[in-house]
Amino acid sequence: MGEHPDSALVRRGCTAFSQGDLETVSTMMTADAVHHVPGDNAMSGHHKGRDACLDLYRTMFEETAGTMRVDLETVMCDGRGHAMAVHRLRAERGNRGIDMKTGNFFTIVGGKITDIDECVEDIDAFDAFWGT
């Protein structure tokens, strides 16, 4: 039995993201996709539209001088258009570092990502890392 298509999509997206391949990531998202980033920091908010999501990702890579890594640990799906990815986020930004578990809850429609809800292990550390 093979991997469910929703899990495979998320796995491919996480791999592309980790490699900084935002062109591939963009092909996996709908034009109106939204990425919800938690907390009260410079990255927080509801990034609405594929272009806004890609701008967020570019900013994250720039702010961490390319040190940001997302190591995928597992992907789970419900077979009804939802998938969860658990990863380890590691990055450096100025004199700060971050190393924590994070997760994304994906909504998938027609084989494309329409919504990403991000969760983090330690919201205070996440806020401190990204600053305001």
PDB file of C-alpha atoms in Angstrom:
ATOM      1  CA  MET A   1       0.000   0.000   0.000  1.00  0.00           C
ATOM      2  CA  GLY A   2       1.424   3.372  -1.051  1.00  0.00           C
ATOM      3  CA  GLU A   3       1.414   6.705   0.679  1.00  0.00           C
ATOM      4  CA  HIS A   4      -1.838   8.670   0.553  1.00  0.00           C
ATOM      5  CA  PRO A   5      -1.692  11.493  -2.062  1.00  0.00           C
ATOM      6  CA  ASP A   6      -2.278  14.174   0.591  1.00  0.00           C
ATOM      7  CA  SER A   7       0.650  12.886   2.657  1.00  0.00           C
ATOM      8  CA  ALA A   8       2.818  12.657  -0.448  1.00  0.00           C
ATOM      9  CA  LEU A   9       1.945  16.259  -1.388  1.00  0.00           C
ATOM     10  CA  VAL A  10       2.879  17.558   2.057  1.00  0.00           C
ATOM     11  CA  ARG A  11       6.092  15.508   2.093  1.00  0.00           C
ATOM     12  CA  ARG A  12       7.111  16.901  -1.333  1.00  0.00           C
ATOM     13  CA  GLY A  13       6.242  20.415  -0.181  1.00  0.00           C
ATOM     14  CA  CYS A  14       8.295  20.100   3.009  1.00  0.00           C
ATOM     15  CA  THR A  15      11.254  18.772   1.030  1.00  0.00           C
ATOM     16  CA  ALA A  16      11.034  21.630  -1.478  1.00  0.00           C
ATOM     17  CA  PHE A  17      10.682  24.190   1.325  1.00  0.00           C
ATOM     18  CA  SER A  18      13.696  22.777   3.181  1.00  0.00           C
ATOM     19  CA  GLN A  19      15.740  23.085  -0.010  1.00  0.00           C
ATOM     20  CA  GLY A  20      14.586  26.669  -0.525  1.00  0.00           C
ATOM     21  CA  ASP A  21      12.784  25.622  -3.716  1.00  0.00           C
ATOM     22  CA  LEU A  22       9.921  28.095  -3.495  1.00  0.00           C
ATOM     23  CA  GLU A  23       9.094  27.667  -7.173  1.00  0.00           C
ATOM     24  CA  THR A  24       8.064  24.069  -6.497  1.00  0.00           C
ATOM     25  CA  VAL A  25       6.265  25.079  -3.303  1.00  0.00           C
ATOM     26  CA  SER A  26       4.239  27.630  -5.291  1.00  0.00           C
ATOM     27  CA  THR A  27       2.954  24.922  -7.648  1.00  0.00           C
ATOM     28  CA  MET A  28       1.527  23.007  -4.684  1.00  0.00           C
ATOM     29  CA  MET A  29      -0.622  25.873  -3.391  1.00  0.00           C
ATOM     30  CA  THR A  30      -3.839  27.426  -4.625  1.00  0.00           C
ATOM     31  CA  ALA A  31      -3.746  31.119  -5.581  1.00  0.00           C
ATOM     32  CA  ASP A  32      -5.858  31.943  -2.510  1.00  0.00           C
ATOM     33  CA  ALA A  33      -3.918  29.784  -0.021  1.00  0.00           C
ATOM     34  CA  VAL A  34      -3.501  31.142   3.505  1.00  0.00           C
ATOM     35  CA  HIS A  35      -0.681  30.445   5.982  1.00  0.00           C
ATOM     36  CA  HIS A  36      -1.540  31.246   9.612  1.00  0.00           C
ATOM     37  CA  VAL A  37       1.558  31.909  11.738  1.00  0.00           C
ATOM     38  CA  PRO A  38       1.001  31.953  15.501  1.00  0.00           C
ATOM     39  CA  GLY A  39       2.275  34.303  18.135  1.00  0.00           C
ATOM     40  CA  ASP A  40       3.012  37.981  18.398  1.00  0.00           C
ATOM     41  CA  ASN A  41       6.117  38.479  16.283  1.00  0.00           C
ATOM     42  CA  ALA A  42       7.309  39.834  12.947  1.00  0.00           C
ATOM     43  CA  MET A  43       6.162  36.675  11.091  1.00  0.00           C
ATOM     44  CA  SER A  44       2.791  36.257  12.848  1.00  0.00           C
ATOM     45  CA  GLY A  45      -0.477  36.709  11.085  1.00  0.00           C
ATOM     46  CA  HIS A  46      -2.691  35.431   8.307  1.00  0.00           C
ATOM     47  CA  HIS A  47      -0.683  35.513   5.097  1.00  0.00           C
ATOM     48  CA  LYS A  48      -3.422  35.479   2.471  1.00  0.00           C
ATOM     49  CA  GLY A  49      -2.720  34.389  -1.077  1.00  0.00           C
ATOM     50  CA  ARG A  50       0.063  32.300  -2.581  1.00  0.00           C
ATOM     51  CA  ASP A  51       2.215  35.388  -3.235  1.00  0.00           C
ATOM     52  CA  ALA A  52       1.909  36.532   0.391  1.00  0.00           C
ATOM     53  CA  CYS A  53       2.840  33.029   1.585  1.00  0.00           C
ATOM     54  CA  LEU A  54       5.878  32.952  -0.686  1.00  0.00           C
ATOM     55  CA  ASP A  55       6.888  36.430   0.519  1.00  0.00           C
ATOM     56  CA  LEU A  56       6.683  35.115   4.097  1.00  0.00           C
ATOM     57  CA  TYR A  57       8.933  32.174   3.244  1.00  0.00           C
ATOM     58  CA  ARG A  58      11.450  34.419   1.456  1.00  0.00           C
ATOM     59  CA  THR A  59      11.530  36.733   4.470  1.00  0.00           C
ATOM     60  CA  MET A  60      12.116  33.796   6.825  1.00  0.00           C
ATOM     61  CA  PHE A  61      15.036  32.579   4.720  1.00  0.00           C
ATOM     62  CA  GLU A  62      16.480  36.111   4.470  1.00  0.00           C
ATOM     63  CA  GLU A  63      16.080  36.854   8.194  1.00  0.00           C
ATOM     64  CA  THR A  64      17.909  33.641   9.079  1.00  0.00           C
ATOM     65  CA  ALA A  65      20.638  34.171   6.454  1.00  0.00           C
ATOM     66  CA  GLY A  66      19.762  30.818   4.949  1.00  0.00           C
ATOM     67  CA  THR A  67      20.269  28.880   8.197  1.00  0.00           C
ATOM     68  CA  MET A  68      16.621  27.874   8.584  1.00  0.00           C
ATOM     69  CA  ARG A  69      16.081  24.128   8.316  1.00  0.00           C
ATOM     70  CA  VAL A  70      12.850  22.214   8.712  1.00  0.00           C
ATOM     71  CA  ASP A  71      13.510  18.522   9.279  1.00  0.00           C
ATOM     72  CA  LEU A  72      10.324  16.565   8.650  1.00  0.00           C
ATOM     73  CA  GLU A  73       9.624  13.895  11.263  1.00  0.00           C
ATOM     74  CA  THR A  74       6.220  12.585  10.195  1.00  0.00           C
ATOM     75  CA  VAL A  75       3.171  13.262   8.045  1.00  0.00           C
ATOM     76  CA  MET A  76      -0.317  12.065   8.925  1.00  0.00           C
ATOM     77  CA  CYS A  77      -3.549  12.460   6.999  1.00  0.00           C
ATOM     78  CA  ASP A  78      -7.233  11.767   7.498  1.00  0.00           C
ATOM     79  CA  GLY A  79      -8.033  10.887   3.877  1.00  0.00           C
ATOM     80  CA  ARG A  80     -10.557  13.767   3.787  1.00  0.00           C
ATOM     81  CA  GLY A  81      -8.333  16.646   2.736  1.00  0.00           C
ATOM     82  CA  HIS A  82      -6.366  17.251   5.921  1.00  0.00           C
ATOM     83  CA  ALA A  83      -2.756  16.427   6.721  1.00  0.00           C
ATOM     84  CA  MET A  84      -0.467  17.168   9.642  1.00  0.00           C
ATOM     85  CA  ALA A  85       3.294  17.487   9.390  1.00  0.00           C
ATOM     86  CA  VAL A  86       5.527  17.440  12.454  1.00  0.00           C
ATOM     87  CA  HIS A  87       9.034  18.784  12.049  1.00  0.00           C
ATOM     88  CA  ARG A  88      12.010  20.191  13.860  1.00  0.00           C
ATOM     89  CA  LEU A  89      12.719  23.859  13.130  1.00  0.00           C
ATOM     90  CA  ARG A  90      16.321  24.982  13.440  1.00  0.00           C
ATOM     91  CA  ALA A  91      17.633  28.439  12.571  1.00  0.00           C
ATOM     92  CA  GLU A  92      19.881  31.280  13.624  1.00  0.00           C
ATOM     93  CA  ARG A  93      18.978  34.939  13.504  1.00  0.00           C
ATOM     94  CA  GLY A  94      21.485  37.480  14.731  1.00  0.00           C
ATOM     95  CA  ASN A  95      22.608  36.286  18.140  1.00  0.00           C
ATOM     96  CA  ARG A  96      19.540  34.058  18.619  1.00  0.00           C
ATOM     97  CA  GLY A  97      18.971  30.458  17.762  1.00  0.00           C
ATOM     98  CA  ILE A  98      15.906  28.274  17.662  1.00  0.00           C
ATOM     99  CA  ASP A  99      15.571  24.497  17.839  1.00  0.00           C
ATOM    100  CA  MET A 100      12.051  23.247  18.505  1.00  0.00           C
ATOM    101  CA  LYS A 101       9.298  20.987  17.297  1.00  0.00           C
ATOM    102  CA  THR A 102       6.716  22.627  15.113  1.00  0.00           C
ATOM    103  CA  GLY A 103       3.763  21.374  13.160  1.00  0.00           C
ATOM    104  CA  ASN A 104       1.580  22.405  10.286  1.00  0.00           C
ATOM    105  CA  PHE A 105      -2.032  21.416   9.725  1.00  0.00           C
ATOM    106  CA  PHE A 106      -2.814  21.473   6.000  1.00  0.00           C
ATOM    107  CA  THR A 107      -6.141  21.669   4.202  1.00  0.00           C
ATOM    108  CA  ILE A 108      -5.933  20.207   0.709  1.00  0.00           C
ATOM    109  CA  VAL A 109      -8.496  20.624  -2.063  1.00  0.00           C
ATOM    110  CA  GLY A 110      -8.071  19.199  -5.549  1.00  0.00           C
ATOM    111  CA  GLY A 111      -4.506  18.121  -4.837  1.00  0.00           C
ATOM    112  CA  LYS A 112      -3.386  21.620  -3.785  1.00  0.00           C
ATOM    113  CA  ILE A 113      -2.746  23.207  -0.397  1.00  0.00           C
ATOM    114  CA  THR A 114      -5.390  25.806   0.463  1.00  0.00           C
ATOM    115  CA  ASP A 115      -4.666  26.478   4.134  1.00  0.00           C
ATOM    116  CA  ILE A 116      -1.764  25.997   6.562  1.00  0.00           C
ATOM    117  CA  ASP A 117      -2.205  26.393  10.300  1.00  0.00           C
ATOM    118  CA  GLU A 118       1.159  26.444  12.059  1.00  0.00           C
ATOM    119  CA  CYS A 119       1.698  25.380  15.668  1.00  0.00           C
ATOM    120  CA  VAL A 120       4.883  25.580  17.728  1.00  0.00           C
ATOM    121  CA  GLU A 121       6.204  23.822  20.806  1.00  0.00           C
ATOM    122  CA  ASP A 122       7.101  27.017  22.712  1.00  0.00           C
ATOM    123  CA  ILE A 123       5.236  30.137  21.607  1.00  0.00           C
ATOM    124  CA  ASP A 124       7.293  32.461  23.845  1.00  0.00           C
ATOM    125  CA  ALA A 125      10.595  31.200  22.407  1.00  0.00           C
ATOM    126  CA  PHE A 126       9.129  31.435  18.905  1.00  0.00           C
ATOM    127  CA  ASP A 127       8.103  35.073  19.504  1.00  0.00           C
ATOM    128  CA  ALA A 128      11.503  35.905  21.005  1.00  0.00           C
ATOM    129  CA  PHE A 129      13.302  34.397  18.019  1.00  0.00           C
ATOM    130  CA  TRP A 130      11.360  36.285  15.357  1.00  0.00           C
ATOM    131  CA  GLY A 131      11.046  39.514  17.342  1.00  0.00           C
ATOM    132  CA  THR A 132       8.610  42.296  16.540  1.00  0.00           C
TER     133      THR A 132
END
